[in-house]
XYZ file of C-alpha atoms in Angstrom:
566
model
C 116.266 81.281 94.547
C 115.648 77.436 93.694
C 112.443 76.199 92.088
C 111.731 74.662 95.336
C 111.342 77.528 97.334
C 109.886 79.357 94.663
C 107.112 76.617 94.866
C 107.114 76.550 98.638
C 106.198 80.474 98.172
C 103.799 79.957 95.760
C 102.049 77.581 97.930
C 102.100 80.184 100.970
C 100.436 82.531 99.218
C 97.835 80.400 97.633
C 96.796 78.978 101.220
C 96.395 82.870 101.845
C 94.635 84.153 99.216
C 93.765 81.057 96.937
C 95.035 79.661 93.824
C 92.274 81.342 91.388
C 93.478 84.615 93.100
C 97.394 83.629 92.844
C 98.349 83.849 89.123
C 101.629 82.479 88.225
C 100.815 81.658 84.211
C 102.818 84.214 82.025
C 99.537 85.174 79.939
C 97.420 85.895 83.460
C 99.840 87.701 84.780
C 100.297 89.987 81.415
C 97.713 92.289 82.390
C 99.459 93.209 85.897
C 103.355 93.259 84.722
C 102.616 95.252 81.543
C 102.040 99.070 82.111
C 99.282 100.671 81.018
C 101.014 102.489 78.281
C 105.237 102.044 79.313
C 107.477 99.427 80.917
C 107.141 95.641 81.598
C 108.998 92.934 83.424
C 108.553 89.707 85.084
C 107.013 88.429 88.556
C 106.997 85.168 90.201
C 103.460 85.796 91.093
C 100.457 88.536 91.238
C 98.227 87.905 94.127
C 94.728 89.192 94.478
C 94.043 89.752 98.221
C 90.009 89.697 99.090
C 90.780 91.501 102.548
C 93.032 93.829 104.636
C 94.600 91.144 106.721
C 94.942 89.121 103.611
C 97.284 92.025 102.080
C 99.263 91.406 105.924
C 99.608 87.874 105.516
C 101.276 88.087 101.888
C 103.349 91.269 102.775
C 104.574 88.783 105.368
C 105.214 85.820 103.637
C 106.955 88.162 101.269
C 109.259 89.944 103.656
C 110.255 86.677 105.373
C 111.730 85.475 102.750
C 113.083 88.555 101.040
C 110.694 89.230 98.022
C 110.741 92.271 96.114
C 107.206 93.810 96.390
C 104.948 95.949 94.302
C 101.235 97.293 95.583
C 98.904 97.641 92.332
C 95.808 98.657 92.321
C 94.224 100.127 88.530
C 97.492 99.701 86.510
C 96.640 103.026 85.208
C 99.635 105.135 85.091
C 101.371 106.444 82.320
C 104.969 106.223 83.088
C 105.298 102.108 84.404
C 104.801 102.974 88.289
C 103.113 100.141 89.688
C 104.450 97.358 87.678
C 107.612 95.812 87.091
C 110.564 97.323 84.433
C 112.848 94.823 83.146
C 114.638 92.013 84.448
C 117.609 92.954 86.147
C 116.421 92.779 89.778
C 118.548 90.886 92.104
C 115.347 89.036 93.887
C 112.027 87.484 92.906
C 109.254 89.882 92.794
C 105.766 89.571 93.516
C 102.626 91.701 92.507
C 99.605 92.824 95.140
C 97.304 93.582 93.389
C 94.465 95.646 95.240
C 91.099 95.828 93.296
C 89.232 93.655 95.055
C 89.284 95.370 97.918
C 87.186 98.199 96.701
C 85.030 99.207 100.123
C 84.690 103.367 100.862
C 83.493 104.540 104.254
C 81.627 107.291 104.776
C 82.701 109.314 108.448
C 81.520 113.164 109.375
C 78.347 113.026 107.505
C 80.265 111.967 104.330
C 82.573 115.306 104.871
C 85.914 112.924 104.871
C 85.891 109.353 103.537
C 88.150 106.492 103.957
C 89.461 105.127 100.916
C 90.101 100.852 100.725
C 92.972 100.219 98.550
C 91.267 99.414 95.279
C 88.175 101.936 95.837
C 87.930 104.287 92.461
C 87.284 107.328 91.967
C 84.239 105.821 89.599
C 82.797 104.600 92.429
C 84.195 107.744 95.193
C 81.798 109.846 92.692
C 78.695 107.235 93.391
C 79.237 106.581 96.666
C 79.103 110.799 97.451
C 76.649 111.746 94.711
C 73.574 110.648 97.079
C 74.788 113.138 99.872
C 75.626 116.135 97.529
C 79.285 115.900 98.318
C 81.992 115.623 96.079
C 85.249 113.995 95.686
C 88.596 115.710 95.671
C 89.783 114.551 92.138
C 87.638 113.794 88.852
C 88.462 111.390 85.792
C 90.895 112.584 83.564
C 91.939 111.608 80.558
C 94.633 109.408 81.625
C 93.538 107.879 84.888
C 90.024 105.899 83.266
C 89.425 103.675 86.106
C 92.104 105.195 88.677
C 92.245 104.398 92.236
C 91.821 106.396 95.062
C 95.202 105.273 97.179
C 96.660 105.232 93.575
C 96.174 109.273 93.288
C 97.196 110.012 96.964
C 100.645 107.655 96.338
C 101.381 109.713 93.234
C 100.263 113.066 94.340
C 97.862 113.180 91.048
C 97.007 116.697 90.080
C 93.953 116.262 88.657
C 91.620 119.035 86.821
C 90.515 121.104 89.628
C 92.145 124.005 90.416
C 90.665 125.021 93.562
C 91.762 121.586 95.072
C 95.532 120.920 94.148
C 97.243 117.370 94.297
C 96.161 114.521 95.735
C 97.220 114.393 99.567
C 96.713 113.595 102.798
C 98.601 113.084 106.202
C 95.767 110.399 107.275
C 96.437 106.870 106.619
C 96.907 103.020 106.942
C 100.325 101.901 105.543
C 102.799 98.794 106.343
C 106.545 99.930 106.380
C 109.602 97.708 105.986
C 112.476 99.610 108.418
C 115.919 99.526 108.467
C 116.331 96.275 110.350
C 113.670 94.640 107.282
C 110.587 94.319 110.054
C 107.589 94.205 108.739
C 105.804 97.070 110.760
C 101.573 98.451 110.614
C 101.417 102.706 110.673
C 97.592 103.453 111.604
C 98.108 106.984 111.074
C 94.858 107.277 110.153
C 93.107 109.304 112.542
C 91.197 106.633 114.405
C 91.335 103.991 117.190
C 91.056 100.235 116.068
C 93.002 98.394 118.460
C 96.871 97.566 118.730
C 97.614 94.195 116.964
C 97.974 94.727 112.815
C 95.350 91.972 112.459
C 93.047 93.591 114.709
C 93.493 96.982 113.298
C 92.835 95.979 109.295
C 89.690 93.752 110.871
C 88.200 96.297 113.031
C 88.890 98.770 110.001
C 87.403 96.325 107.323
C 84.302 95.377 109.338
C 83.749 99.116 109.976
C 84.387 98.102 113.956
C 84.650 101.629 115.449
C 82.326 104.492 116.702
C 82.176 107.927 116.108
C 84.390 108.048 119.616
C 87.132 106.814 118.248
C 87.517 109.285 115.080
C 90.368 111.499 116.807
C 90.421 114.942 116.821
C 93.346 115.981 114.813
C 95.084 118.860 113.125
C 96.467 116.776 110.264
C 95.542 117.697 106.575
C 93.167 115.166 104.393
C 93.563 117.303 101.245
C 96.195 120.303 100.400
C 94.169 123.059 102.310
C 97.157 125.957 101.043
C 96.834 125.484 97.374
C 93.770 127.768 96.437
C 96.338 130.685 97.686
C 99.602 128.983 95.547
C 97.793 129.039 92.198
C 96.658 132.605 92.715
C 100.643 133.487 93.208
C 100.629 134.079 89.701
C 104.001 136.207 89.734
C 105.724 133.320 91.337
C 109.102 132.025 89.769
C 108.415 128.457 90.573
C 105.668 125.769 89.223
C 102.399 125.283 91.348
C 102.102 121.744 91.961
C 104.467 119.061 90.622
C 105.782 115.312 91.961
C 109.609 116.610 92.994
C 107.721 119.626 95.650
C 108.604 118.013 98.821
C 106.270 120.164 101.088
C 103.218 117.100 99.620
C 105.892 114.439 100.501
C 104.520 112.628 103.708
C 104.354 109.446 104.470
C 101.700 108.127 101.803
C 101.677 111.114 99.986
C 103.750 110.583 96.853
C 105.275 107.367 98.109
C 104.697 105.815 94.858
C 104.661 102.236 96.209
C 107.300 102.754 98.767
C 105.036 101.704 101.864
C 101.777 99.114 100.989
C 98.759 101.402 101.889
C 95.690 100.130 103.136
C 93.668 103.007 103.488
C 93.600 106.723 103.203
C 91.214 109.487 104.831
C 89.979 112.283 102.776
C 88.375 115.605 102.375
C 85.419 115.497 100.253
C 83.644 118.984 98.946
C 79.925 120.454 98.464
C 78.526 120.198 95.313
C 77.336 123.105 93.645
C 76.009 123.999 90.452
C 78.140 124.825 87.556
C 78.239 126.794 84.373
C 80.674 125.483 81.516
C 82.336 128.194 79.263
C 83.831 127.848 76.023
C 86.412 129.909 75.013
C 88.572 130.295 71.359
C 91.400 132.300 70.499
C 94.536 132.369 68.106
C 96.598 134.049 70.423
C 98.252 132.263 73.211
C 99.083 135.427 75.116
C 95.229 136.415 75.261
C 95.011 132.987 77.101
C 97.528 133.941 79.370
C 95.961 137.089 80.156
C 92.619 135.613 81.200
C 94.165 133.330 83.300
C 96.199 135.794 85.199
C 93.797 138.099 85.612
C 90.825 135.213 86.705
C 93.599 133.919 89.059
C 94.691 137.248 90.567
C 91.878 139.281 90.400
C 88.546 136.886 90.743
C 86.786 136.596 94.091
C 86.060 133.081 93.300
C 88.081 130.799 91.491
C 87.232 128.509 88.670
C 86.634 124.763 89.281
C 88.681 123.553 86.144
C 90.278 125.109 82.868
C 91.373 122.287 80.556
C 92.928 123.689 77.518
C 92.764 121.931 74.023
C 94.902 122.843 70.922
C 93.118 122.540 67.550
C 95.232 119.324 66.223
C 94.755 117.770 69.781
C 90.720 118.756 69.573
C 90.626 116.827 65.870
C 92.740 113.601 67.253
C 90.145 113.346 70.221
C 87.383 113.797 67.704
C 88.397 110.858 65.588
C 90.445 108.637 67.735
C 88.458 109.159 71.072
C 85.096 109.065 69.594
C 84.305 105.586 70.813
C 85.683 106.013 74.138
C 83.408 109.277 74.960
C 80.368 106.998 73.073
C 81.083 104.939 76.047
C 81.128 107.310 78.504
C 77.931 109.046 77.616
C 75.639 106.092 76.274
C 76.606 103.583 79.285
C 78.291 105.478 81.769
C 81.671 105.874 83.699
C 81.448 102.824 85.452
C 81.539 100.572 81.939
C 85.242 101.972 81.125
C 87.156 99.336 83.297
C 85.274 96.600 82.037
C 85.630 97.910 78.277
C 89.494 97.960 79.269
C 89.320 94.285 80.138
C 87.883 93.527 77.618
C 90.389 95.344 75.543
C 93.009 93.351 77.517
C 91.991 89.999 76.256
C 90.994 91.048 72.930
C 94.606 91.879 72.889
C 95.952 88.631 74.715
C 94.524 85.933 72.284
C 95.105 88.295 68.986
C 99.371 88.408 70.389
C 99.415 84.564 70.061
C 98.433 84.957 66.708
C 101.154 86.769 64.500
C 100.008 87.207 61.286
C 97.269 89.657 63.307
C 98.801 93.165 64.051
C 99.531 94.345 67.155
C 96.955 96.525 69.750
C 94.372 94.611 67.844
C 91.103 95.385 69.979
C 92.077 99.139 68.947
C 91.557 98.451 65.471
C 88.417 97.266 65.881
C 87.348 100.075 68.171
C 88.771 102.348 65.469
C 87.000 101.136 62.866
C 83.673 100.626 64.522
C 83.444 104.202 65.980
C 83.350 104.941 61.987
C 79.973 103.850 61.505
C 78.925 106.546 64.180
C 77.931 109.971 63.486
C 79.702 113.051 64.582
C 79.354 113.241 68.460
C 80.274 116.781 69.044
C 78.376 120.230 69.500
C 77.919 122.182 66.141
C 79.212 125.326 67.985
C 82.487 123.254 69.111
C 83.261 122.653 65.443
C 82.794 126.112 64.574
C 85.172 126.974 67.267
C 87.506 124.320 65.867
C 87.235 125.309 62.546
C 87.981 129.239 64.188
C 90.499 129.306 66.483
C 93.566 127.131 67.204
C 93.758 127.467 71.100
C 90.384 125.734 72.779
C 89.946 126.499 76.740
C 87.051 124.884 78.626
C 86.537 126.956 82.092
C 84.464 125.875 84.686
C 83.065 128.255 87.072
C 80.743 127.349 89.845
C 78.121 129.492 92.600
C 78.495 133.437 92.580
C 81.621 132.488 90.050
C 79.370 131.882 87.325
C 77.941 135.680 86.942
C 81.404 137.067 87.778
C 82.838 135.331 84.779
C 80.296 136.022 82.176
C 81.133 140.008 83.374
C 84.622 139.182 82.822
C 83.861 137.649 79.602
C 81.667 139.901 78.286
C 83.821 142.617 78.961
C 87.064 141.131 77.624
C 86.761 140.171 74.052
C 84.758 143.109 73.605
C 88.786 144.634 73.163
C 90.373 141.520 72.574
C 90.766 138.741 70.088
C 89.015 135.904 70.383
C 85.273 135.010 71.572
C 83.253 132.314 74.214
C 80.069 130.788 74.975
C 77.895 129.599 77.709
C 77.541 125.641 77.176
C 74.184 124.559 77.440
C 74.187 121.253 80.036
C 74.565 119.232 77.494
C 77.114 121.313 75.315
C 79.180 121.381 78.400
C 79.706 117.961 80.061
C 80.204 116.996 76.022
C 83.091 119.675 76.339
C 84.650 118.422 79.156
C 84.426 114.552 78.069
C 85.700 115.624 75.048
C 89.172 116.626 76.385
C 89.355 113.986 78.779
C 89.408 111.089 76.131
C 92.473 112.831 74.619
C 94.922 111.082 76.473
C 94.149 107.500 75.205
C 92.941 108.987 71.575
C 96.538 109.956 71.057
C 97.869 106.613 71.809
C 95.202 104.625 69.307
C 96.408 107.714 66.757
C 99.668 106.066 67.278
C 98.490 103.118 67.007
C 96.834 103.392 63.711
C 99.107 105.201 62.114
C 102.614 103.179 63.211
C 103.433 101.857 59.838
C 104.623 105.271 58.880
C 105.677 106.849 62.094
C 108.415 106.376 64.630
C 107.637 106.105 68.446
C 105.421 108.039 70.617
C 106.993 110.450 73.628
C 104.681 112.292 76.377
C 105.826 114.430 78.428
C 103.669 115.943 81.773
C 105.262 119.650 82.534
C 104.622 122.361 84.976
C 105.721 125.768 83.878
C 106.158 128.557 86.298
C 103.310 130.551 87.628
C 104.923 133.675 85.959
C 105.504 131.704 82.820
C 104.041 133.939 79.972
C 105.095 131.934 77.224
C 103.175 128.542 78.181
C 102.243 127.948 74.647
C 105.524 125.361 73.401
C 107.707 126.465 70.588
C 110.638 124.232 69.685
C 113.442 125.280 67.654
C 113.615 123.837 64.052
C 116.476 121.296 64.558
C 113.911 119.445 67.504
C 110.491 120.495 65.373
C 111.799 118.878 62.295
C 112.596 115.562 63.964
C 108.438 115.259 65.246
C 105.846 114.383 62.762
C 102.602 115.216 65.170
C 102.302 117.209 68.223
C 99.466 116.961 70.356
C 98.779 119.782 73.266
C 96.644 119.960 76.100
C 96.397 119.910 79.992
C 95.444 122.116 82.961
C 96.059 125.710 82.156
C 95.402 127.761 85.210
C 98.183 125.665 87.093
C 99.970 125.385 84.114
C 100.287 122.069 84.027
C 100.519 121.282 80.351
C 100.554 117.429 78.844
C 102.392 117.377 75.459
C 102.651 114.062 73.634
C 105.129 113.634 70.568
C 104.754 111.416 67.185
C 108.094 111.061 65.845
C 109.522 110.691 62.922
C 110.585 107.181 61.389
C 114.053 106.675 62.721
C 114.328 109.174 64.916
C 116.065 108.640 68.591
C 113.174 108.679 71.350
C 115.409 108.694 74.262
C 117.756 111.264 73.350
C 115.297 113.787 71.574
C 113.416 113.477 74.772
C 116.504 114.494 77.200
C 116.535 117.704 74.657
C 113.126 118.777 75.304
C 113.961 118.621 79.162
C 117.102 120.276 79.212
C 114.727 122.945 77.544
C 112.051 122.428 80.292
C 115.083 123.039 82.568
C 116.277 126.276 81.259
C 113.187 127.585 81.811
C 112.363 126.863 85.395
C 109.633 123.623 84.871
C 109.373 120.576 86.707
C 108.708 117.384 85.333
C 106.322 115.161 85.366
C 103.826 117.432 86.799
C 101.550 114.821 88.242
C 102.114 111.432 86.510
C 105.201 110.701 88.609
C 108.282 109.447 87.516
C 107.453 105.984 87.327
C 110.131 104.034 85.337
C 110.224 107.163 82.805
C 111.997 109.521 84.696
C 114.603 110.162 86.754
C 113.663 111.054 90.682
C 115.370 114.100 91.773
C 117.361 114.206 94.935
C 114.155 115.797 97.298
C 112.730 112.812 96.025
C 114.960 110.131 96.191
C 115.547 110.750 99.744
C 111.944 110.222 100.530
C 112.027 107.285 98.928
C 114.980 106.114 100.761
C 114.160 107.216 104.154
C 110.575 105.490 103.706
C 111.652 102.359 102.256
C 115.254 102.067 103.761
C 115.433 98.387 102.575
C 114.073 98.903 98.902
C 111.458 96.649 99.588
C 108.865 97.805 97.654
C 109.074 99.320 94.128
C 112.596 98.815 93.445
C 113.780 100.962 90.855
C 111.600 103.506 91.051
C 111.989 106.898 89.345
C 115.783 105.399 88.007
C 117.083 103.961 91.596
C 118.596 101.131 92.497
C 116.309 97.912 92.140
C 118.883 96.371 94.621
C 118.793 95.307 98.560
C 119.265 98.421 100.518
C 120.103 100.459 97.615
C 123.270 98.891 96.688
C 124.364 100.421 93.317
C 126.348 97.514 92.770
């Protein structure tokens, strides 16, 4: 495309949106084509829509004349799905992103909510907290910040195992078809007019009554999946990104349709009772969580397992991010990662500084801090290698401490009730994991080689969850970190290599092993520009996105027009 029309574009979208809100410098746009923590490329702009028929006009402008588009919201992910990888796309690109259009409404008495395409689950939490209701997903240790329409479009597992992935049949999207129309989908459930204008501006302005919310059968979360993770003699994982029976339309499109808005479930709250449980036997892990699963009249609301090494790297290398968390609240994380984000920025122009700089200096501050955690945490650290923090909730919470009680009185290992405090410490605990692995990279690159994670979902029948490599693969990793979700087993393992060693063909080892033993992979991360997608997904991608209009190159494909391999 010639400068010209590239400036002709550029000056569309700026009448649209504005020209603070259309960034086309390289170091503005950094923070929107850089993943989170993989994969990079260029754009020839990133737009920042204020409204609904704002994201119309630009999707328009950028159909007309043939952009490659991505829809952005957090720029959270893990494996480079919502920005550009690269530079061997054969059109100009352009970046939505979403985050200013943050609104959440509230329909059936705040039973189901409507999710704007750069609402949080930060603020989901807030907005339901007032009406004792719940959202579907919490924060995890990855996701800091995550979006709402960001966790449907990936199918995000979250921590709760009563609740399954992210999903619904109800929502907003704009579709590209075979014939490269631009065409509005209000799937969502309720009657705002015909034009697409009119529909996003009766949606935005909240321009419908209680009349107009149809009736319908479709699902707004995954109603089955209490009764899949119970299956726990079943060969096959519980919840992964390949299982096409959560593949509709929004649901784990991963950026192949623009989404405006999605309609949810939300959940009671109810009160809760944390338990902390050690052992140094995997198999005695595997044995509560069969028998809780199978045998329990009420299933836990979360069981996020820690291994010893991964409990010490959160303790040192997470400590400031939980400090965070705890002394100012959720809400300060995204503007502590913009901050980060500059920090970073200026210290790049400046060479002799070292890279991830704003790290550092997190590092090194959280030293002056004392230790954060529980003393009977650190006991259990010092104890046991395997860490397991279960969350039961209502007439759950006496039917576990029976359990419990009755348990390790002929088995190895032990537990305690959390006090309040002890407990939401617990859980915060294993949620800054994720990013204090990546700063333990970070400090420590001099004398390691690259960093590998890997998000896996064993079979429900799996007894052996608990990874052991064989020595020619061990020998090759300097640091392993383990945790994740263990009553789906849905395990995250992250890899510090060695100096010299090959990332990209070690990795293809380890998944030929996760193969052999009936996983999928990724589990609930997606495939981003990490993995490859697999053929059940690959043709949802196609058949959504015929054109390969938006997100091209997704999970491995073709970036090309119409998914030309050539």
């Amino acid at each position: 495309m010639s400068d010209a029309n590239k400036s002709a574009i550029i000056n569309q979208l700026e009448s649209i949106v504005g020209s603070p809100y259309t960034l086309i410098d390289s170091a503005k746009k950094q923070p929107f084509t850089k993943g989170f923590r993989f994969g990079s490329g260029e754009a020839l702009a990133v737009v920042k829509p204020a409204t609904l028929v704002e994201i119309w006009r630009v999707l328009s402008v950028c159909v007309k004349h043939d952009m490659a588009i991505i829809m952005q919201a957090a720029n959270t992910g893990l494996t480079g799905g919502s920005t550009p990888n690269g530079d061997d796309y054969d059109r100009d690109l352009v970046i939505i992103n979403t985050m200013r259009l943050d609104d959440i409404q509230l329909i059936d008495n705040a039973k189901q909510i409507i999710g704007f395409p750069g609402s949080t689950l930060f603020g989901l939490e807030d907005t339901l907290a007032p009406y004792g209701r719940e959202p579907h997903s919490v924060i995890g240790s990855s996701c800091i910040g995550a979006s709402i329409v960001g966790g449907v479009c990936n199918n995000s597992g979250g921590a709760l195992v009563q609740r399954g992935p992210a999903y619904t049949e109800l929502a907003l999207y704009a579709e590209v078809d075979e014939k490269g129309e631009l065409k509005l989908v209000n799937n969502l459930g309720i009657a705002l007019g015909s034009s697409p204008e009119e529909i996003l501006s009766n949606l935005e302005s909240k321009n419908y009554s209680q009349a107009d919310i149809q009736q319908t059968e479709k699902l707004a979360s995954d109603h089955e999946y209490h009764h899949r993770v119970r299956e726990v003699d079943a060969a096959t994982p519980a919840r992964f990104n390949n299982d096409g029976r959560r593949l509709h339309e929004a649901s784990g499109c991963a950026g192949k349709l623009a989404v405006f808005a999605v309609r949810l479930d939300t959940y009671p709250t109810e009160n809760k009772q944390v338990f902390y449980i050690g052992s140094n036997d995997a198999s005695v892990f595997e044995k509560i969580r069969r028998e809780m699963l199978s045998t329990f009249k009420n299933l836990p609301v979360s069981g996020e397992y820690l291994h010893r090494d991964c409990y010490a790297v959160s303790k040192k290398y997470g400590k400031d991010t939980f400090l965070v968390i705890e002394k100012l609240g959720s809400k300060y994380i995204p503007k502590m990662f913009n901050i980060k984000r500059t920090v970073d920025r200026f210290a790049d122009k400046l060479t002799f500084l070292p890279a991830k700089m704003s790290d550092r200096i997190m590092q090194y501050l959280s030293y002056l801090w004392p230790n954060h955690l529980p003393k009977r945490m650190e006991q259990y650290h010092a104890q046991y290698q395997h860490h397991w923090i279960v969350e039961m909730s209502g007439e759950g919470i006496s039917e576990a401490k029976a359990y419990l009680e009755q348990f390790f009185a002929a088995n190895e290992g032990s537990y305690f009730e959390c006090t309040p405090e002890e407990g939401e410490k617990a859980i915060l605990h294993r949620f800054v994991a994720g990013g204090a692995i990546g700063r333990y990279h970070v400090m420590k690159r001099k004398d390691v080689g690259p960093m590998m994670t890997v998000d896996v979902a064993l079979r429900r029948n799996e007894q052996a969850w608990f990874e052991e490599l064989p020595p020619e693969i061990d020998n090759l990793i300097d640091a392993k970190f383990y945790y994740g979700h263990l009553f789906c087993h849905v395990m995250h393992q992250n890899y510090v290599l060695k100096k010299g060693v090959d990332a990209k063909q070690l990795k293809q080892k380890i998944l030929a092993s996760f193969d052999a033993r009936g996983a999928e992979y990724p589990a609930e991360h997606n495939v981003g520009h990490e993995y490859a997608a697999k053929p059940t997904l690959k043709s949802f991608y196609k058949a959504i996105d015929p054109t390969n209009t938006f997100n091209p190159g997704i999970g491995k494909t073709s970036k090309r027009r119409n998914w030309s391999e050539k």
